[in-house]
mmCIF file of C-alpha atoms in Angstrom:
data_model
loop_
_atom_site.group_PDB
_atom_site.id
_atom_site.type_symbol
_atom_site.label_atom_id
_atom_site.label_comp_id
_atom_site.label_asym_id
_atom_site.label_seq_id
_atom_site.Cartn_x
_atom_site.Cartn_y
_atom_site.Cartn_z
ATOM 1 C CA UNK W 1 73.835 -102.966 -32.445
ATOM 2 C CA UNK W 2 71.814 -99.760 -32.401
ATOM 3 C CA UNK W 3 71.461 -98.098 -29.043
ATOM 4 C CA UNK W 4 67.885 -96.850 -28.483
ATOM 5 C CA UNK W 5 67.510 -93.142 -28.914
ATOM 6 C CA UNK W 6 71.014 -92.570 -30.255
ATOM 7 C CA UNK W 7 71.247 -93.760 -33.850
ATOM 8 C CA UNK W 8 70.381 -91.944 -37.081
ATOM 9 C CA UNK W 9 66.988 -91.475 -38.599
ATOM 10 C CA UNK W 10 65.507 -93.868 -41.124
ATOM 11 C CA UNK W 11 65.782 -92.184 -44.564
ATOM 12 C CA UNK W 12 62.461 -93.776 -45.507
ATOM 13 C CA UNK W 13 60.617 -91.807 -42.835
ATOM 14 C CA UNK W 14 61.129 -88.292 -44.174
ATOM 15 C CA UNK W 15 57.826 -86.899 -42.908
ATOM 16 C CA UNK W 16 58.249 -83.214 -42.209
ATOM 17 C CA UNK W 17 54.579 -82.822 -41.360
ATOM 18 C CA UNK W 18 52.217 -79.948 -41.991
ATOM 19 C CA UNK W 19 52.369 -78.327 -38.569
ATOM 20 C CA UNK W 20 53.590 -74.765 -38.396
ATOM 21 C CA UNK W 21 56.967 -73.740 -37.108
ATOM 22 C CA UNK W 22 58.168 -70.206 -36.291
ATOM 23 C CA UNK W 23 58.720 -67.708 -39.079
ATOM 24 C CA UNK W 24 60.537 -65.142 -36.938
ATOM 25 C CA UNK W 25 63.807 -65.536 -38.834
ATOM 26 C CA UNK W 26 62.318 -65.911 -42.313
ATOM 27 C CA UNK W 27 63.459 -62.392 -43.383
ATOM 28 C CA UNK W 28 67.047 -63.627 -43.009
ATOM 29 C CA UNK W 29 66.538 -66.608 -45.310
ATOM 30 C CA UNK W 30 67.765 -64.619 -48.305
ATOM 31 C CA UNK W 31 71.270 -64.794 -46.835
ATOM 32 C CA UNK W 32 71.133 -68.570 -46.282
ATOM 33 C CA UNK W 33 70.714 -71.719 -48.326
ATOM 34 C CA UNK W 34 67.721 -73.125 -46.463
ATOM 35 C CA UNK W 35 68.073 -76.380 -48.442
ATOM 36 C CA UNK W 36 71.574 -76.962 -47.041
ATOM 37 C CA UNK W 37 70.543 -79.989 -44.950
ATOM 38 C CA UNK W 38 68.418 -81.549 -47.719
ATOM 39 C CA UNK W 39 71.540 -82.881 -49.442
ATOM 40 C CA UNK W 40 71.590 -86.688 -49.821
ATOM 41 C CA UNK W 41 74.800 -86.721 -47.768
ATOM 42 C CA UNK W 42 72.701 -86.587 -44.614
ATOM 43 C CA UNK W 43 70.609 -89.632 -45.655
ATOM 44 C CA UNK W 44 73.504 -92.115 -45.541
ATOM 45 C CA UNK W 45 72.802 -93.178 -41.950
ATOM 46 C CA UNK W 46 76.121 -91.832 -40.697
ATOM 47 C CA UNK W 47 77.117 -88.981 -38.406
ATOM 48 C CA UNK W 48 79.692 -86.306 -39.141
ATOM 49 C CA UNK W 49 82.133 -86.279 -36.211
ATOM 50 C CA UNK W 50 84.570 -83.343 -36.166
ATOM 51 C CA UNK W 51 87.143 -82.984 -33.396
ATOM 52 C CA UNK W 52 88.933 -79.718 -32.668
ATOM 53 C CA UNK W 53 91.980 -78.642 -30.728
ATOM 54 C CA UNK W 54 90.405 -76.084 -28.424
ATOM 55 C CA UNK W 55 91.285 -73.490 -25.841
ATOM 56 C CA UNK W 56 89.207 -71.667 -23.242
ATOM 57 C CA UNK W 57 90.073 -69.427 -20.320
ATOM 58 C CA UNK W 58 89.099 -70.998 -16.978
ATOM 59 C CA UNK W 59 90.225 -69.499 -13.657
ATOM 60 C CA UNK W 60 92.116 -66.802 -15.578
ATOM 61 C CA UNK W 61 94.277 -69.372 -17.375
ATOM 62 C CA UNK W 62 94.002 -70.614 -20.973
ATOM 63 C CA UNK W 63 93.183 -74.343 -20.896
ATOM 64 C CA UNK W 64 93.873 -76.678 -23.822
ATOM 65 C CA UNK W 65 91.338 -79.434 -24.529
ATOM 66 C CA UNK W 66 89.438 -81.203 -27.317
ATOM 67 C CA UNK W 67 85.916 -80.346 -28.443
ATOM 68 C CA UNK W 68 83.854 -82.671 -30.622
ATOM 69 C CA UNK W 69 80.919 -81.567 -32.777
ATOM 70 C CA UNK W 70 78.589 -84.316 -34.012
ATOM 71 C CA UNK W 71 76.104 -83.559 -36.799
ATOM 72 C CA UNK W 72 73.520 -86.150 -37.821
ATOM 73 C CA UNK W 73 69.969 -86.349 -39.167
ATOM 74 C CA UNK W 74 67.336 -87.847 -36.872
ATOM 75 C CA UNK W 75 63.571 -88.340 -36.830
ATOM 76 C CA UNK W 76 61.678 -86.795 -33.934
ATOM 77 C CA UNK W 77 58.131 -87.594 -32.897
ATOM 78 C CA UNK W 78 55.838 -84.792 -31.805
ATOM 79 C CA UNK W 79 54.481 -86.644 -28.790
ATOM 80 C CA UNK W 80 57.749 -86.452 -26.845
ATOM 81 C CA UNK W 81 59.802 -84.097 -29.057
ATOM 82 C CA UNK W 82 62.753 -86.521 -29.037
ATOM 83 C CA UNK W 83 64.257 -89.068 -31.428
ATOM 84 C CA UNK W 84 61.718 -91.768 -32.153
ATOM 85 C CA UNK W 85 62.165 -95.506 -31.673
ATOM 86 C CA UNK W 86 59.076 -96.256 -33.800
ATOM 87 C CA UNK W 87 59.372 -95.290 -37.463
ATOM 88 C CA UNK W 88 55.783 -96.299 -38.209
ATOM 89 C CA UNK W 89 54.363 -93.375 -36.235
ATOM 90 C CA UNK W 90 52.407 -90.686 -38.056
ATOM 91 C CA UNK W 91 53.848 -87.751 -36.109
ATOM 92 C CA UNK W 92 57.482 -87.862 -37.294
ATOM 93 C CA UNK W 93 59.528 -84.957 -38.561
ATOM 94 C CA UNK W 94 63.189 -84.719 -39.560
ATOM 95 C CA UNK W 95 65.717 -82.747 -37.530
ATOM 96 C CA UNK W 96 69.429 -82.123 -37.652
ATOM 97 C CA UNK W 97 71.080 -82.844 -34.307
ATOM 98 C CA UNK W 98 74.276 -81.009 -33.397
ATOM 99 C CA UNK W 99 76.049 -82.224 -30.260
ATOM 100 C CA UNK W 100 78.967 -80.213 -28.872
ATOM 101 C CA UNK W 101 80.954 -82.030 -26.179
ATOM 102 C CA UNK W 102 84.150 -81.270 -24.306
ATOM 103 C CA UNK W 103 86.124 -81.980 -21.138
ATOM 104 C CA UNK W 104 88.296 -79.108 -19.923
ATOM 105 C CA UNK W 105 91.063 -79.903 -17.422
ATOM 106 C CA UNK W 106 91.945 -77.403 -14.690
ATOM 107 C CA UNK W 107 94.418 -77.590 -11.812
ATOM 108 C CA UNK W 108 91.974 -79.225 -9.387
ATOM 109 C CA UNK W 109 89.203 -80.889 -11.417
ATOM 110 C CA UNK W 110 87.783 -81.095 -14.967
ATOM 111 C CA UNK W 111 84.785 -79.301 -16.441
ATOM 112 C CA UNK W 112 82.405 -81.171 -18.743
ATOM 113 C CA UNK W 113 79.988 -79.530 -21.185
ATOM 114 C CA UNK W 114 77.463 -81.136 -23.518
ATOM 115 C CA UNK W 115 75.151 -78.998 -25.612
ATOM 116 C CA UNK W 116 72.575 -80.566 -27.939
ATOM 117 C CA UNK W 117 70.949 -78.394 -30.595
ATOM 118 C CA UNK W 118 68.111 -79.513 -32.842
ATOM 119 C CA UNK W 119 66.967 -77.812 -36.046
ATOM 120 C CA UNK W 120 64.150 -78.693 -38.407
ATOM 121 C CA UNK W 121 65.875 -80.149 -41.435
ATOM 122 C CA UNK W 122 64.201 -77.588 -43.689
ATOM 123 C CA UNK W 123 65.471 -74.590 -41.719
ATOM 124 C CA UNK W 124 69.110 -74.394 -40.542
ATOM 125 C CA UNK W 125 68.481 -70.965 -39.034
ATOM 126 C CA UNK W 126 65.528 -71.405 -36.661
ATOM 127 C CA UNK W 127 66.443 -73.486 -33.601
ATOM 128 C CA UNK W 128 63.829 -76.054 -32.603
ATOM 129 C CA UNK W 129 65.231 -77.213 -29.256
ATOM 130 C CA UNK W 130 68.380 -77.007 -27.130
ATOM 131 C CA UNK W 131 69.635 -78.704 -23.990
ATOM 132 C CA UNK W 132 72.928 -77.831 -22.310
ATOM 133 C CA UNK W 133 74.569 -79.282 -19.212
ATOM 134 C CA UNK W 134 77.750 -78.706 -17.233
ATOM 135 C CA UNK W 135 79.319 -80.924 -14.604
ATOM 136 C CA UNK W 136 82.288 -80.269 -12.325
ATOM 137 C CA UNK W 137 83.164 -80.954 -8.704
ATOM 138 C CA UNK W 138 81.223 -77.959 -7.363
ATOM 139 C CA UNK W 139 77.950 -79.059 -8.946
ATOM 140 C CA UNK W 140 75.974 -79.435 -12.152
ATOM 141 C CA UNK W 141 73.781 -77.087 -14.139
ATOM 142 C CA UNK W 142 71.157 -77.923 -16.768
ATOM 143 C CA UNK W 143 69.366 -75.657 -19.249
ATOM 144 C CA UNK W 144 66.643 -76.458 -21.776
ATOM 145 C CA UNK W 145 65.337 -74.184 -24.508
ATOM 146 C CA UNK W 146 62.036 -75.282 -26.012
ATOM 147 C CA UNK W 147 59.993 -73.709 -28.760
ATOM 148 C CA UNK W 148 56.609 -72.295 -27.778
ATOM 149 C CA UNK W 149 54.020 -70.518 -29.902
ATOM 150 C CA UNK W 150 54.974 -67.037 -28.680
ATOM 151 C CA UNK W 151 58.647 -67.532 -27.880
ATOM 152 C CA UNK W 152 61.296 -69.846 -26.488
ATOM 153 C CA UNK W 153 60.987 -71.086 -22.923
ATOM 154 C CA UNK W 154 64.358 -71.333 -21.195
ATOM 155 C CA UNK W 155 64.237 -73.598 -18.136
ATOM 156 C CA UNK W 156 67.248 -73.931 -15.890
ATOM 157 C CA UNK W 157 68.491 -75.735 -12.807
ATOM 158 C CA UNK W 158 71.704 -74.247 -11.438
ATOM 159 C CA UNK W 159 73.758 -74.885 -8.304
ATOM 160 C CA UNK W 160 74.626 -71.172 -8.017
ATOM 161 C CA UNK W 161 73.136 -69.011 -5.256
ATOM 162 C CA UNK W 162 70.714 -66.442 -6.625
ATOM 163 C CA UNK W 163 69.842 -68.730 -9.549
ATOM 164 C CA UNK W 164 68.573 -72.146 -8.434
ATOM 165 C CA UNK W 165 65.689 -73.199 -10.658
ATOM 166 C CA UNK W 166 63.501 -71.077 -12.881
ATOM 167 C CA UNK W 167 62.220 -70.186 -16.316
ATOM 168 C CA UNK W 168 62.579 -67.320 -18.744
ATOM 169 C CA UNK W 169 60.840 -66.426 -21.975
ATOM 170 C CA UNK W 170 62.980 -65.432 -24.947
ATOM 171 C CA UNK W 171 61.934 -64.144 -28.372
ATOM 172 C CA UNK W 172 61.961 -66.434 -31.386
ATOM 173 C CA UNK W 173 64.061 -64.040 -33.482
ATOM 174 C CA UNK W 174 67.358 -64.948 -31.766
ATOM 175 C CA UNK W 175 70.152 -67.253 -32.897
ATOM 176 C CA UNK W 176 72.194 -68.949 -30.192
ATOM 177 C CA UNK W 177 75.920 -68.277 -30.304
ATOM 178 C CA UNK W 178 76.328 -72.020 -29.742
ATOM 179 C CA UNK W 179 74.363 -72.684 -32.953
ATOM 180 C CA UNK W 180 76.577 -70.560 -35.201
ATOM 181 C CA UNK W 181 79.076 -73.366 -36.033
ATOM 182 C CA UNK W 182 76.094 -75.137 -37.660
ATOM 183 C CA UNK W 183 73.869 -72.311 -38.888
ATOM 184 C CA UNK W 184 76.626 -70.341 -40.613
ATOM 185 C CA UNK W 185 77.523 -73.396 -42.714
ATOM 186 C CA UNK W 186 74.389 -72.693 -44.739
ATOM 187 C CA UNK W 187 75.305 -69.116 -45.703
ATOM 188 C CA UNK W 188 75.153 -68.144 -49.363
ATOM 189 C CA UNK W 189 78.911 -67.692 -49.269
ATOM 190 C CA UNK W 190 79.352 -66.704 -52.900
ATOM 191 C CA UNK W 191 77.135 -63.665 -52.294
ATOM 192 C CA UNK W 192 79.450 -62.587 -49.450
ATOM 193 C CA UNK W 193 76.420 -61.464 -47.411
ATOM 194 C CA UNK W 194 76.518 -58.623 -44.895
ATOM 195 C CA UNK W 195 73.605 -58.413 -42.461
ATOM 196 C CA UNK W 196 72.546 -58.153 -38.820
ATOM 197 C CA UNK W 197 70.886 -60.678 -36.552
ATOM 198 C CA UNK W 198 70.102 -61.149 -32.868
ATOM 199 C CA UNK W 199 72.546 -63.463 -31.076
ATOM 200 C CA UNK W 200 72.100 -64.984 -27.607
ATOM 201 C CA UNK W 201 75.398 -65.409 -25.774
ATOM 202 C CA UNK W 202 76.852 -68.887 -25.266
ATOM 203 C CA UNK W 203 74.969 -71.168 -22.918
ATOM 204 C CA UNK W 204 77.967 -73.486 -22.442
ATOM 205 C CA UNK W 205 78.626 -72.278 -18.909
ATOM 206 C CA UNK W 206 77.903 -73.501 -15.388
ATOM 207 C CA UNK W 207 75.768 -70.443 -14.635
ATOM 208 C CA UNK W 208 72.170 -69.613 -15.490
ATOM 209 C CA UNK W 209 72.117 -65.830 -15.253
ATOM 210 C CA UNK W 210 69.903 -63.721 -17.522
ATOM 211 C CA UNK W 211 71.462 -64.334 -20.965
ATOM 212 C CA UNK W 212 72.753 -61.345 -22.857
ATOM 213 C CA UNK W 213 71.399 -60.612 -26.323
ATOM 214 C CA UNK W 214 73.392 -58.830 -28.990
ATOM 215 C CA UNK W 215 72.457 -57.132 -32.226
ATOM 216 C CA UNK W 216 75.342 -58.637 -34.178
ATOM 217 C CA UNK W 217 76.819 -57.759 -37.550
ATOM 218 C CA UNK W 218 77.706 -60.711 -39.787
ATOM 219 C CA UNK W 219 80.249 -60.144 -42.561
ATOM 220 C CA UNK W 220 81.383 -62.795 -45.062
ATOM 221 C CA UNK W 221 84.506 -62.769 -47.237
ATOM 222 C CA UNK W 222 86.907 -65.160 -48.891
ATOM 223 C CA UNK W 223 89.722 -65.982 -46.457
ATOM 224 C CA UNK W 224 93.284 -65.081 -47.385
ATOM 225 C CA UNK W 225 95.745 -67.870 -48.120
ATOM 226 C CA UNK W 226 97.072 -69.391 -44.921
ATOM 227 C CA UNK W 227 94.269 -68.163 -42.652
ATOM 228 C CA UNK W 228 92.798 -71.659 -42.359
ATOM 229 C CA UNK W 229 94.033 -75.224 -42.962
ATOM 230 C CA UNK W 230 92.494 -75.185 -46.461
ATOM 231 C CA UNK W 231 90.647 -72.703 -48.724
ATOM 232 C CA UNK W 232 87.960 -71.143 -46.597
ATOM 233 C CA UNK W 233 85.283 -68.523 -46.157
ATOM 234 C CA UNK W 234 85.837 -66.104 -43.302
ATOM 235 C CA UNK W 235 82.708 -65.095 -41.365
ATOM 236 C CA UNK W 236 83.072 -62.304 -38.786
ATOM 237 C CA UNK W 237 80.351 -61.892 -36.168
ATOM 238 C CA UNK W 238 80.672 -58.622 -34.265
ATOM 239 C CA UNK W 239 78.487 -58.963 -31.191
ATOM 240 C CA UNK W 240 79.333 -55.435 -30.131
ATOM 241 C CA UNK W 241 82.365 -53.209 -30.179
ATOM 242 C CA UNK W 242 85.338 -55.153 -28.813
ATOM 243 C CA UNK W 243 83.529 -58.507 -29.037
ATOM 244 C CA UNK W 244 84.397 -60.094 -32.384
ATOM 245 C CA UNK W 245 83.967 -63.790 -33.129
ATOM 246 C CA UNK W 246 85.433 -65.186 -36.353
ATOM 247 C CA UNK W 247 84.600 -68.481 -38.075
ATOM 248 C CA UNK W 248 86.386 -70.110 -41.008
ATOM 249 C CA UNK W 249 84.389 -72.588 -43.124
ATOM 250 C CA UNK W 250 85.591 -74.916 -45.869
ATOM 251 C CA UNK W 251 84.836 -73.467 -49.300
ATOM 252 C CA UNK W 252 83.459 -76.835 -50.412
ATOM 253 C CA UNK W 253 80.098 -78.251 -49.342
ATOM 254 C CA UNK W 254 79.190 -79.106 -46.595
ATOM 255 C CA UNK W 255 81.298 -76.102 -45.458
ATOM 256 C CA UNK W 256 82.731 -77.733 -42.365
ATOM 257 C CA UNK W 257 83.941 -75.394 -39.630
ATOM 258 C CA UNK W 258 87.749 -75.330 -39.875
ATOM 259 C CA UNK W 259 88.692 -72.725 -37.291
ATOM 260 C CA UNK W 260 87.111 -70.346 -34.783
ATOM 261 C CA UNK W 261 88.316 -67.545 -32.525
ATOM 262 C CA UNK W 262 86.162 -65.754 -29.958
ATOM 263 C CA UNK W 263 86.616 -62.435 -28.188
ATOM 264 C CA UNK W 264 86.845 -64.111 -24.769
ATOM 265 C CA UNK W 265 89.762 -66.411 -25.635
ATOM 266 C CA UNK W 266 87.907 -69.462 -26.927
ATOM 267 C CA UNK W 267 89.524 -71.037 -30.004
ATOM 268 C CA UNK W 268 88.925 -74.081 -32.214
ATOM 269 C CA UNK W 269 91.132 -75.659 -34.891
ATOM 270 C CA UNK W 270 90.000 -78.752 -36.795
ATOM 271 C CA UNK W 271 92.030 -81.889 -36.011
ATOM 272 C CA UNK W 272 90.014 -84.737 -37.521
ATOM 273 C CA UNK W 273 86.725 -85.304 -39.337
ATOM 274 C CA UNK W 274 85.066 -88.579 -40.230
ATOM 275 C CA UNK W 275 81.642 -90.015 -40.971
ATOM 276 C CA UNK W 276 80.626 -93.107 -39.052
ATOM 277 C CA UNK W 277 77.946 -94.652 -36.849
ATOM 278 C CA UNK W 278 79.465 -93.750 -33.483
ATOM 279 C CA UNK W 279 76.620 -95.457 -31.588
ATOM 280 C CA UNK W 280 77.533 -98.911 -32.952
ATOM 281 C CA UNK W 281 79.827 -101.221 -30.976
#
């Protein structure tokens, strides 16, 4: 049984549409394979579900947990900018959905994070939409990033004093740190590109303070033997001096993320990966 609003897109409804989408990151396309998500792999009606052994520092202690990243093609409609239930509509366009979910145990209570990122299928670099939520015993926080004509609108609802509810406008030429496990999969790895891009710090937090933007350096190289579970590309993202994030991607398409280390103690190591219709019971 398909659950409404959760399953994959219908491969027969590949209607990208003629409407315009932002070109702010187009100059960076030469470093990326913008056709990465056009591969027939993503038309099989299944989701890629990758689970990682993870670690993150919470209350000054490293906490072990599992993080799952789900990647699947869906069809959105323009009327509501969400996955459609009606594939006969004329306003459909294909997106790649990337869900990142985890539960982090602490001494007193667990933290839960779910971040959903959506990209036009034809552009793995330019984010279309993002929602991110956190829940723990002190409260819950929700953030939504939506694409506007002149920039992104970041709306938030936080339980923290001094934050509460509000909105911010962000430029379209930024890449979310939370999107990098997806976006960097489409690099032209064989060219071993070296370039700079604007990165917005992770939004997988319970706070909604003004997000920090970095002018990051991205450097790609073939990983040494033993660096990752299997032959990999090593992508270093230097946000600023002393803040280095490193990602290891499988050398073979679709260049699955194998391993990740972040400057603040976050780590990921692939445990399992499978393709299946997780919404079916």
